[in-house]
Coordinates of C-alpha atoms in Angstrom, one line a residue:
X1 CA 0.0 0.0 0.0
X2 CA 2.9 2.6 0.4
X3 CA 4.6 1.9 -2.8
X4 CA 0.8 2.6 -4.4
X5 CA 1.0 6.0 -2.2
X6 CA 4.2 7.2 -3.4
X7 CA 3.8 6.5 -6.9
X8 CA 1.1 8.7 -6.7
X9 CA 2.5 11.0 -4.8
X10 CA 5.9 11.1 -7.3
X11 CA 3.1 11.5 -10.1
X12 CA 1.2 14.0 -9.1
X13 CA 4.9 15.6 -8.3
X14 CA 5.8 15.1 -12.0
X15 CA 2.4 16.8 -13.4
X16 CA 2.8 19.7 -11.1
X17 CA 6.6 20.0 -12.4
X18 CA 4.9 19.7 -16.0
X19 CA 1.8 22.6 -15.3
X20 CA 4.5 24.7 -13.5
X21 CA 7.1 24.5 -16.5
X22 CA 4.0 24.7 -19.4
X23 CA 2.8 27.2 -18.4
X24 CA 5.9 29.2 -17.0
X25 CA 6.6 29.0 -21.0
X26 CA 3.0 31.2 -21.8
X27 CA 4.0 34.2 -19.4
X28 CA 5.0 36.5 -22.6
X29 CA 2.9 37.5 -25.0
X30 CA 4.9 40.3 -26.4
X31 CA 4.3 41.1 -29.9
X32 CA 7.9 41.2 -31.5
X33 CA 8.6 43.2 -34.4
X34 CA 10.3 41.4 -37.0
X35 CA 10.9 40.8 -40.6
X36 CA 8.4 37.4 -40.9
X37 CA 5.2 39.0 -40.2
X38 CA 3.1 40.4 -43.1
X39 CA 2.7 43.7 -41.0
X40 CA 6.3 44.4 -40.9
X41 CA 6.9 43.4 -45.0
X42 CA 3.2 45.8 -45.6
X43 CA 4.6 48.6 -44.1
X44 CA 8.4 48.3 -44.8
X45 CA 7.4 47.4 -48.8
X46 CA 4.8 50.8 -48.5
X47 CA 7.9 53.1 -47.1
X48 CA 10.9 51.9 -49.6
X49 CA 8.4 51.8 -52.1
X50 CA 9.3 55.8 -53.2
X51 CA 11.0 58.8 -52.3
X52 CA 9.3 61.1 -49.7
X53 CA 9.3 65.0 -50.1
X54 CA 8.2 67.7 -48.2
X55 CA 9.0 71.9 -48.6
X56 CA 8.3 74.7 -46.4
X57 CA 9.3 78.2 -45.5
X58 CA 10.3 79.2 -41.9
X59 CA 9.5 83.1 -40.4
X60 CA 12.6 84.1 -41.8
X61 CA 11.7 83.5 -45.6
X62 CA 14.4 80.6 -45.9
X63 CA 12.9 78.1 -48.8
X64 CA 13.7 74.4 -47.5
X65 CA 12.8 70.7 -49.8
X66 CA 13.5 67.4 -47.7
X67 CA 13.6 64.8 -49.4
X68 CA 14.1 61.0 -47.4
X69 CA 15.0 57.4 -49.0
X70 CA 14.1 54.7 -47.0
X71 CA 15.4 51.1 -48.7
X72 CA 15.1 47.6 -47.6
X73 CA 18.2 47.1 -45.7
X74 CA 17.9 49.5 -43.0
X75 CA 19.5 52.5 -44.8
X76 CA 18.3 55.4 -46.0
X77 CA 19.2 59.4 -47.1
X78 CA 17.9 62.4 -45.9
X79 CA 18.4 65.1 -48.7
X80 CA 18.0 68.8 -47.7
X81 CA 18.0 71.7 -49.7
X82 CA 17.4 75.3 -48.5
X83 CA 17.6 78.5 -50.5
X84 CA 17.1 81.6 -48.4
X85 CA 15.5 84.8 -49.2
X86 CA 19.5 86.6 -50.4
X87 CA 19.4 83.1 -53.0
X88 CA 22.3 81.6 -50.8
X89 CA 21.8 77.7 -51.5
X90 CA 22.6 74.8 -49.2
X91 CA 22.5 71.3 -50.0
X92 CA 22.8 68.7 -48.0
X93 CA 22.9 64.4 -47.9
X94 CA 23.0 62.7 -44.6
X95 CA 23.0 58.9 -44.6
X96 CA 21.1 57.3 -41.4
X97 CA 20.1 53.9 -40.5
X98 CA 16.2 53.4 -40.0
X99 CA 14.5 50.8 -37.4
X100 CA 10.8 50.6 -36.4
X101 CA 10.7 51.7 -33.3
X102 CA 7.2 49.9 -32.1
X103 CA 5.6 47.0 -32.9
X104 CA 2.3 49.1 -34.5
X105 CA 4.8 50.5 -36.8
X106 CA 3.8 53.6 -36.4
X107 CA 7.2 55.0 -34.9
X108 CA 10.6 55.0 -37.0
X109 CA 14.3 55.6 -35.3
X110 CA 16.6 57.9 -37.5
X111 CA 20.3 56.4 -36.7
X112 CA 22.5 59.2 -38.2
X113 CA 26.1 58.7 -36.0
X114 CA 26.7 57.6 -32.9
X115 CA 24.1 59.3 -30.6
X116 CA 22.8 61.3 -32.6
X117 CA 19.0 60.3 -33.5
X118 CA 15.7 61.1 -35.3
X119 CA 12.3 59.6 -34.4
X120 CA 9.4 59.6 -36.8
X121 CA 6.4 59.2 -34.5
X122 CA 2.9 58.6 -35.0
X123 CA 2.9 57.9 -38.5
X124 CA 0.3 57.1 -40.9
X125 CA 0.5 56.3 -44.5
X126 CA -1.5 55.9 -47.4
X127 CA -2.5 57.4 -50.2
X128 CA 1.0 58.2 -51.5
X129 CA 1.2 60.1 -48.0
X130 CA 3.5 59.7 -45.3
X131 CA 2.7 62.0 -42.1
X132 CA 3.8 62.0 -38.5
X133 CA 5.7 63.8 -35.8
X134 CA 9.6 64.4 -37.1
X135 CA 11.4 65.3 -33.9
X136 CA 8.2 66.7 -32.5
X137 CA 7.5 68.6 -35.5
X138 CA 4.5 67.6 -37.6
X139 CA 5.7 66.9 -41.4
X140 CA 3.6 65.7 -44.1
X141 CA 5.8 64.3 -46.8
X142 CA 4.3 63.3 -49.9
X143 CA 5.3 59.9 -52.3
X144 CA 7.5 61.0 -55.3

């Protein structure tokens, strides 16, 4: 009768070991952003798909054209051209590195150098429009 009661016992030992590891193994349910899922290849395919532009004059009369790059690798250019109101003309290319920086792909990280960082926040696109929050700023860049 004892050996009946400890096999039981080391049973009902093994299936607790077996509920405590199972379900151990459901505690995250994260969502992690990555390139399988057909959200991340929707809305990486919709932002390399074209050039974005935007222009705009500040309070001082200085004429300014952005123009961004994203591509499939992670890379991307940020093209900048100002003119201001004496005709003096600047042109600039930075290179960055691009991430999404949330899993509703609505945020973008800007990797220029070391420490030195752009976020793109609260996106939306469609329509061959691309706007959101640049640095704080709201931007509305169209699809070239």
């Amino acid at each position: 009768m004892k050996r009946g009661k400890s096999y039981r016992m080391i049973c009902g030992m093994l299936m607790l070991i077996t509920f405590a590891f199972a379900f151990q193994a459901c505690d995250y349910v994260g969502v992690e952003i990555g390139v399988g899922t057909d959200a991340y290849r929707e809305n990486t395919d919709y932002l390399c798909s074209r050039p974005w532009s935007d222009e705009w004059y500040d309070d001082y009369g200085t004429y300014y054209y952005q123009e961004l790059r994203f591509y499939g690798n992670n890379t991307g250019e940020d093209y900048l051209y100002t003119q201001d109101r004496h005709g003096y003309i600047q042109e600039s290319v930075y290179n960055f590195t691009w991430d999404w920086f949330n899993s509703m792909y609505t945020s973008i990280r800007l990797t220029y150098g070391p420490g030195d960082y752009s976020y793109m926040d609260n996106i939306s696109m469609g329509g061959n429009r691309l706007n959101c929050l640049l640095d704080g700023q709201p931007v509305y860049f169209v699809g070239k």
